[in-house]
Amino acid sequence: MRSPHRAARSAALAGLLTLSIAASGCGTDDSGAEHGSEHPAITDPIAVSYDGGILLLDGASLAIADEVKLDGFLRLNPAGDDHHVMVSTKEGFRVLDAVHGELTDTLFPAADPGHVVRHAGRTVLFADGTGEVTAFDPRQLEDGTPKTETYKAAAPHHGVAIELSTGELVVTLGTEEKRTGIAVLDKNRKEIARNEDCPGVHGESAVQGEAVVVGCQTGALVYRNGAITKMTSPTPYGRIGNQSGSDVSPIALGDYKQDKDAELERPHQVSLIDTRDGSLRLVDIGTSYTFRSLARGPQGEALILGTDGRIHVVDPVAGKVTRTIPVTAPWEEPLRWQEPRPALFVRGGDAYVSDTATKTVRRIDLSTGATTATATLPNTPNELSGVTAH
């Protein structure tokens, strides 16, 4: 069911965009009429948040197709299907029908909504303010509020959870003052494994073989084949807080920070966590990057958007930068993490990069490095996301 809070559609959308296009993409097999919407379907939509709302772009041309007016600091994540995007607001996790440019009635109330994780056909939400975990099948979003399963952590904390194909749930342990590790619950939510040797536990990724990696201030934990293994960082303080996984690679990509006392560390090294042999390697990419800079390509290649304005392509097996793709002018990370900065979103063989200085979004063909579409936006872009490729 569609919400009375309709997308605020501008009468002058065509005048909001400066567009150049060199390629087209696959279409969305859908129509507005079939879904009870007066809005035409948007092809493989890309969502861009700004101060005051969300712009929805055609995934191929990057033409602005619709706009949703919404106040507050908005965080965006793919919902796990080819129609919807999760929008974190002060009320909780809201569901945006990105294909039709409409906020739906579906809301998952949450105090301090945090991580959204997609894996094995399940989407898992974590409410930091209560420690509540909510899991559902994203395919059911098309019919409204899906059937959910919930679990509540022992204490509220900035956490994360992921559900595996076996029904097991990997969930962080901690309180508002201290985060310590992870627990693994079976499909009946009975604890079967635990490790609390992970100070400052943060973030997750799943890689080939359904190994789960979570970051620590002293390395990483890996849950694989029923056992949790600690991978110790090569420096006394080696914080891995953000990771990106791949279904075609057993190696997770992570950030890596070494200065415990820095107000804002601008790291030049990334981490590669090999879940097969328990190794943790560092790769210096020669420039700094931020938490919105990490992604994976279709062949499992590690992708890092550097502050030098280039996408650095790393072979995770060799542990080397194989090429760089120029995208933007050099930029500097702002001090506050909520402030806009260039972001990287990858879907299939396409990389989408936002540029706050020029208010642009570019689509890059990862196989050639060519920019295939560029759009200039009316607002400064902040978060960048989209629907899952179908």
mmCIF file of C-alpha atoms in Angstrom, residues 81-336:
data_model
loop_
_atom_site.group_PDB
_atom_site.id
_atom_site.type_symbol
_atom_site.label_atom_id
_atom_site.label_comp_id
_atom_site.label_asym_id
_atom_site.label_seq_id
_atom_site.Cartn_x
_atom_site.Cartn_y
_atom_site.Cartn_z
ATOM 1 C CA ASP A 81 15.265 -6.579 -3.934
ATOM 2 C CA ASP A 82 15.077 -4.773 -7.272
ATOM 3 C CA HIS A 83 12.457 -2.205 -6.204
ATOM 4 C CA HIS A 84 13.146 -0.842 -2.741
ATOM 5 C CA VAL A 85 15.658 1.158 -0.714
ATOM 6 C CA MET A 86 15.782 1.355 3.081
ATOM 7 C CA VAL A 87 15.833 4.907 4.433
ATOM 8 C CA SER A 88 17.018 5.389 8.011
ATOM 9 C CA THR A 89 15.191 8.287 9.678
ATOM 10 C CA LYS A 90 14.580 9.429 13.244
ATOM 11 C CA GLU A 91 11.457 7.219 13.333
ATOM 12 C CA GLY A 92 13.219 4.071 12.178
ATOM 13 C CA PHE A 93 13.746 2.232 8.905
ATOM 14 C CA ARG A 94 11.374 3.462 6.192
ATOM 15 C CA VAL A 95 10.829 1.644 2.926
ATOM 16 C CA LEU A 96 11.127 3.631 -0.289
ATOM 17 C CA ASP A 97 9.694 2.217 -3.502
ATOM 18 C CA ALA A 98 12.539 3.558 -5.600
ATOM 19 C CA VAL A 99 11.131 2.261 -8.872
ATOM 20 C CA HIS A 100 7.995 4.393 -8.449
ATOM 21 C CA GLY A 101 9.427 7.258 -6.406
ATOM 22 C CA GLU A 102 7.145 6.764 -3.415
ATOM 23 C CA LEU A 103 7.569 6.281 0.300
ATOM 24 C CA THR A 104 5.456 3.282 1.268
ATOM 25 C CA ASP A 105 3.481 2.793 4.460
ATOM 26 C CA THR A 106 6.033 0.255 5.637
ATOM 27 C CA LEU A 107 8.042 1.438 8.629
ATOM 28 C CA PHE A 108 10.184 -0.629 10.963
ATOM 29 C CA PRO A 109 10.194 1.520 14.122
ATOM 30 C CA ALA A 110 13.671 1.749 15.622
ATOM 31 C CA ALA A 111 15.467 3.866 18.174
ATOM 32 C CA ASP A 112 18.693 4.962 16.501
ATOM 33 C CA PRO A 113 18.409 2.831 13.347
ATOM 34 C CA GLY A 114 21.809 1.441 12.404
ATOM 35 C CA HIS A 115 23.138 -1.192 10.046
ATOM 36 C CA VAL A 116 21.146 -2.795 7.234
ATOM 37 C CA VAL A 117 22.596 -6.126 6.067
ATOM 38 C CA ARG A 118 21.549 -8.222 3.071
ATOM 39 C CA HIS A 119 22.602 -11.846 2.679
ATOM 40 C CA ALA A 120 21.158 -15.164 1.471
ATOM 41 C CA GLY A 121 17.791 -13.640 0.596
ATOM 42 C CA ARG A 122 17.334 -12.069 4.031
ATOM 43 C CA THR A 123 17.559 -8.448 5.131
ATOM 44 C CA VAL A 124 18.516 -7.751 8.740
ATOM 45 C CA LEU A 125 18.066 -4.427 10.554
ATOM 46 C CA PHE A 126 19.797 -3.420 13.793
ATOM 47 C CA ALA A 127 18.333 -0.785 16.122
ATOM 48 C CA ASP A 128 21.232 0.644 18.136
ATOM 49 C CA GLY A 129 18.966 2.256 20.725
ATOM 50 C CA THR A 130 17.366 -1.029 21.821
ATOM 51 C CA GLY A 131 19.609 -3.783 20.457
ATOM 52 C CA GLU A 132 16.661 -5.205 18.522
ATOM 53 C CA VAL A 133 17.375 -7.232 15.401
ATOM 54 C CA THR A 134 14.661 -7.521 12.728
ATOM 55 C CA ALA A 135 14.959 -9.984 9.829
ATOM 56 C CA PHE A 136 12.702 -10.413 6.804
ATOM 57 C CA ASP A 137 12.466 -11.608 3.219
ATOM 58 C CA PRO A 138 12.816 -8.456 1.054
ATOM 59 C CA ARG A 139 10.708 -9.994 -1.720
ATOM 60 C CA GLN A 140 7.687 -9.550 0.537
ATOM 61 C CA LEU A 141 8.093 -5.761 0.539
ATOM 62 C CA GLU A 142 6.160 -5.593 -2.720
ATOM 63 C CA ASP A 143 3.005 -6.616 -0.840
ATOM 64 C CA GLY A 144 3.505 -4.282 2.113
ATOM 65 C CA THR A 145 4.973 -5.009 5.522
ATOM 66 C CA PRO A 146 6.746 -8.379 5.389
ATOM 67 C CA LYS A 147 6.661 -11.160 7.953
ATOM 68 C CA THR A 148 9.477 -10.480 10.406
ATOM 69 C CA GLU A 149 11.553 -12.389 12.933
ATOM 70 C CA THR A 150 13.074 -10.472 15.822
ATOM 71 C CA TYR A 151 15.834 -10.980 18.354
ATOM 72 C CA LYS A 152 16.972 -8.636 21.093
ATOM 73 C CA ALA A 153 20.588 -8.296 22.152
ATOM 74 C CA ALA A 154 21.382 -8.279 25.868
ATOM 75 C CA ALA A 155 22.032 -4.527 25.795
ATOM 76 C CA PRO A 156 21.626 -1.623 23.370
ATOM 77 C CA HIS A 157 24.783 -0.839 21.409
ATOM 78 C CA HIS A 158 25.990 0.253 17.996
ATOM 79 C CA GLY A 159 25.831 -3.210 16.504
ATOM 80 C CA VAL A 160 25.168 -5.346 13.479
ATOM 81 C CA ALA A 161 23.705 -8.752 12.651
ATOM 82 C CA ILE A 162 23.666 -11.057 9.647
ATOM 83 C CA GLU A 163 21.501 -14.114 8.978
ATOM 84 C CA LEU A 164 23.095 -17.024 7.115
ATOM 85 C CA SER A 165 21.502 -19.471 4.678
ATOM 86 C CA THR A 166 21.443 -22.040 7.513
ATOM 87 C CA GLY A 167 19.237 -19.755 9.583
ATOM 88 C CA GLU A 168 22.112 -18.968 11.948
ATOM 89 C CA LEU A 169 22.388 -15.409 13.213
ATOM 90 C CA VAL A 170 25.731 -13.706 13.795
ATOM 91 C CA VAL A 171 25.241 -10.733 16.122
ATOM 92 C CA THR A 172 27.569 -8.318 17.895
ATOM 93 C CA LEU A 173 28.028 -8.189 21.666
ATOM 94 C CA GLY A 174 28.326 -4.999 23.668
ATOM 95 C CA THR A 175 26.823 -2.130 25.593
ATOM 96 C CA GLU A 176 26.568 1.588 24.933
ATOM 97 C CA GLU A 177 29.965 1.977 26.643
ATOM 98 C CA LYS A 178 31.867 -1.048 25.334
ATOM 99 C CA ARG A 179 31.625 -3.433 22.381
ATOM 100 C CA THR A 180 33.454 -6.734 22.754
ATOM 101 C CA GLY A 181 32.767 -9.370 20.089
ATOM 102 C CA ILE A 182 30.169 -11.598 18.461
ATOM 103 C CA ALA A 183 27.845 -14.472 19.259
ATOM 104 C CA VAL A 184 26.432 -17.021 16.823
ATOM 105 C CA LEU A 185 22.891 -18.310 17.329
ATOM 106 C CA ASP A 186 21.385 -21.348 15.629
ATOM 107 C CA LYS A 187 18.083 -21.189 13.750
ATOM 108 C CA ASN A 188 16.236 -21.636 17.054
ATOM 109 C CA ARG A 189 18.265 -18.709 18.472
ATOM 110 C CA LYS A 190 20.279 -20.848 20.857
ATOM 111 C CA GLU A 191 23.857 -19.617 21.245
ATOM 112 C CA ILE A 192 26.375 -22.002 19.658
ATOM 113 C CA ALA A 193 29.554 -19.899 19.528
ATOM 114 C CA ARG A 194 30.982 -16.746 21.096
ATOM 115 C CA ASN A 195 34.171 -14.690 20.943
ATOM 116 C CA GLU A 196 34.783 -11.557 23.011
ATOM 117 C CA ASP A 197 38.322 -10.851 21.832
ATOM 118 C CA CYS A 198 37.184 -8.042 19.547
ATOM 119 C CA PRO A 199 37.290 -4.614 21.205
ATOM 120 C CA GLY A 200 35.257 -1.988 19.381
ATOM 121 C CA VAL A 201 33.579 -4.551 17.126
ATOM 122 C CA HIS A 202 32.129 -2.799 14.089
ATOM 123 C CA GLY A 203 30.826 -3.640 10.632
ATOM 124 C CA GLU A 204 30.482 -6.922 8.779
ATOM 125 C CA SER A 205 30.911 -8.564 5.416
ATOM 126 C CA ALA A 206 30.158 -11.985 3.970
ATOM 127 C CA VAL A 207 32.454 -13.596 1.424
ATOM 128 C CA GLN A 208 32.615 -16.722 -0.718
ATOM 129 C CA GLY A 209 31.845 -19.858 1.264
ATOM 130 C CA GLU A 210 29.542 -17.885 3.567
ATOM 131 C CA ALA A 211 32.344 -16.795 5.859
ATOM 132 C CA VAL A 212 31.446 -13.729 7.926
ATOM 133 C CA VAL A 213 34.027 -11.085 8.826
ATOM 134 C CA VAL A 214 33.553 -8.446 11.534
ATOM 135 C CA GLY A 215 36.068 -5.749 12.373
ATOM 136 C CA CYS A 216 37.877 -5.057 15.659
ATOM 137 C CA GLN A 217 40.307 -2.450 16.948
ATOM 138 C CA THR A 218 42.885 -5.253 17.003
ATOM 139 C CA GLY A 219 42.095 -7.053 13.743
ATOM 140 C CA ALA A 220 39.022 -9.067 12.781
ATOM 141 C CA LEU A 221 36.875 -12.053 13.704
ATOM 142 C CA VAL A 222 35.885 -14.638 11.101
ATOM 143 C CA TYR A 223 32.973 -17.053 11.500
ATOM 144 C CA ARG A 224 33.388 -19.976 9.106
ATOM 145 C CA ASN A 225 32.238 -23.591 9.192
ATOM 146 C CA GLY A 226 30.924 -23.346 12.738
ATOM 147 C CA ALA A 227 34.006 -21.767 14.322
ATOM 148 C CA ILE A 228 35.110 -18.222 15.172
ATOM 149 C CA THR A 229 38.738 -17.299 14.463
ATOM 150 C CA LYS A 230 40.575 -14.136 15.527
ATOM 151 C CA MET A 231 42.881 -12.485 13.000
ATOM 152 C CA THR A 232 45.248 -10.149 14.817
ATOM 153 C CA SER A 233 46.263 -6.848 13.249
ATOM 154 C CA PRO A 234 49.980 -6.385 12.456
ATOM 155 C CA THR A 235 50.095 -3.176 14.539
ATOM 156 C CA PRO A 236 49.166 -2.801 18.247
ATOM 157 C CA TYR A 237 46.150 -0.706 17.302
ATOM 158 C CA GLY A 238 44.771 -1.776 13.949
ATOM 159 C CA ARG A 239 41.125 -0.844 13.625
ATOM 160 C CA ILE A 240 39.034 -2.450 10.907
ATOM 161 C CA GLY A 241 35.622 -0.825 11.100
ATOM 162 C CA ASN A 242 34.213 -1.034 7.578
ATOM 163 C CA GLN A 243 34.332 -4.013 5.246
ATOM 164 C CA SER A 244 33.123 -5.054 1.811
ATOM 165 C CA GLY A 245 32.617 -8.686 0.828
ATOM 166 C CA SER A 246 32.081 -10.614 -2.387
ATOM 167 C CA ASP A 247 30.307 -13.863 -3.240
ATOM 168 C CA VAL A 248 33.086 -14.728 -5.702
ATOM 169 C CA SER A 249 36.065 -14.064 -3.427
ATOM 170 C CA PRO A 250 37.019 -15.557 -0.036
ATOM 171 C CA ILE A 251 38.881 -12.356 0.828
ATOM 172 C CA ALA A 252 37.174 -9.423 2.554
ATOM 173 C CA LEU A 253 38.213 -5.821 1.942
ATOM 174 C CA GLY A 254 38.488 -3.625 5.019
ATOM 175 C CA ASP A 255 39.687 -0.200 6.019
ATOM 176 C CA TYR A 256 42.655 0.086 8.397
ATOM 177 C CA LYS A 257 43.444 2.748 10.997
ATOM 178 C CA GLN A 258 46.507 2.736 13.269
ATOM 179 C CA ASP A 259 46.369 5.993 15.264
ATOM 180 C CA LYS A 260 44.211 5.435 18.328
ATOM 181 C CA ASP A 261 44.384 9.092 19.391
ATOM 182 C CA ALA A 262 43.737 10.789 16.042
ATOM 183 C CA GLU A 263 40.752 13.133 15.826
ATOM 184 C CA LEU A 264 40.382 11.998 12.232
ATOM 185 C CA GLU A 265 42.859 9.558 10.767
ATOM 186 C CA ARG A 266 43.143 9.627 6.991
ATOM 187 C CA PRO A 267 44.516 6.146 6.275
ATOM 188 C CA HIS A 268 46.428 5.146 3.137
ATOM 189 C CA GLN A 269 46.311 1.398 3.781
ATOM 190 C CA VAL A 270 43.446 -1.047 3.334
ATOM 191 C CA SER A 271 43.203 -4.537 4.803
ATOM 192 C CA LEU A 272 42.633 -7.837 3.018
ATOM 193 C CA ILE A 273 41.248 -10.575 5.269
ATOM 194 C CA ASP A 274 41.636 -14.061 3.761
ATOM 195 C CA THR A 275 39.053 -16.335 5.366
ATOM 196 C CA ARG A 276 40.715 -19.495 4.014
ATOM 197 C CA ASP A 277 44.061 -19.262 5.794
ATOM 198 C CA GLY A 278 43.428 -16.601 8.433
ATOM 199 C CA SER A 279 45.864 -14.101 6.974
ATOM 200 C CA LEU A 280 45.490 -10.333 7.245
ATOM 201 C CA ARG A 281 47.476 -8.243 4.770
ATOM 202 C CA LEU A 282 47.800 -4.490 4.316
ATOM 203 C CA VAL A 283 47.947 -2.718 0.957
ATOM 204 C CA ASP A 284 49.078 0.905 0.632
ATOM 205 C CA ILE A 285 47.075 2.577 -2.131
ATOM 206 C CA GLY A 286 49.029 5.838 -1.937
ATOM 207 C CA THR A 287 46.114 8.057 -0.964
ATOM 208 C CA SER A 288 43.515 8.357 1.776
ATOM 209 C CA TYR A 289 39.891 7.244 1.581
ATOM 210 C CA THR A 290 36.742 7.209 3.759
ATOM 211 C CA PHE A 291 34.113 4.765 4.972
ATOM 212 C CA ARG A 292 32.052 5.475 1.847
ATOM 213 C CA SER A 293 34.949 4.473 -0.401
ATOM 214 C CA LEU A 294 34.899 0.654 -0.259
ATOM 215 C CA ALA A 295 33.192 -1.694 -2.726
ATOM 216 C CA ARG A 296 33.703 -4.866 -4.760
ATOM 217 C CA GLY A 297 33.621 -5.455 -8.487
ATOM 218 C CA PRO A 298 31.930 -8.296 -10.402
ATOM 219 C CA GLN A 299 35.099 -10.446 -10.397
ATOM 220 C CA GLY A 300 35.704 -9.909 -6.693
ATOM 221 C CA GLU A 301 38.211 -7.111 -7.255
ATOM 222 C CA ALA A 302 38.560 -4.669 -4.361
ATOM 223 C CA LEU A 303 37.582 -1.087 -5.208
ATOM 224 C CA ILE A 304 38.591 1.966 -3.194
ATOM 225 C CA LEU A 305 37.607 5.541 -4.047
ATOM 226 C CA GLY A 306 40.602 7.629 -3.003
ATOM 227 C CA THR A 307 40.763 11.291 -2.068
ATOM 228 C CA ASP A 308 42.977 11.657 -5.141
ATOM 229 C CA GLY A 309 39.749 11.303 -7.152
ATOM 230 C CA ARG A 310 40.542 7.834 -8.508
ATOM 231 C CA ILE A 311 39.045 4.382 -8.055
ATOM 232 C CA HIS A 312 41.922 2.115 -7.041
ATOM 233 C CA VAL A 313 41.420 -1.455 -8.261
ATOM 234 C CA VAL A 314 43.154 -4.029 -6.050
ATOM 235 C CA ASP A 315 43.674 -7.703 -6.876
ATOM 236 C CA PRO A 316 42.787 -9.291 -3.507
ATOM 237 C CA VAL A 317 44.829 -12.430 -4.202
ATOM 238 C CA ALA A 318 48.009 -10.630 -5.264
ATOM 239 C CA GLY A 319 47.435 -7.821 -2.783
ATOM 240 C CA LYS A 320 48.398 -5.195 -5.342
ATOM 241 C CA VAL A 321 46.835 -2.196 -7.063
ATOM 242 C CA THR A 322 46.357 -3.271 -10.677
ATOM 243 C CA ARG A 323 45.012 -0.017 -12.109
ATOM 244 C CA THR A 324 43.340 3.252 -11.198
ATOM 245 C CA ILE A 325 40.326 4.914 -12.798
ATOM 246 C CA PRO A 326 40.200 8.737 -12.753
ATOM 247 C CA VAL A 327 36.768 10.030 -11.728
ATOM 248 C CA THR A 328 36.857 13.335 -9.805
ATOM 249 C CA ALA A 329 39.258 16.077 -8.805
ATOM 250 C CA PRO A 330 41.170 15.502 -5.533
ATOM 251 C CA TRP A 331 39.108 16.109 -2.395
ATOM 252 C CA GLU A 332 39.484 16.143 1.391
ATOM 253 C CA GLU A 333 37.503 14.191 3.955
ATOM 254 C CA PRO A 334 35.414 16.447 6.252
ATOM 255 C CA LEU A 335 35.847 16.158 10.022
ATOM 256 C CA ARG A 336 32.224 15.169 10.775
#
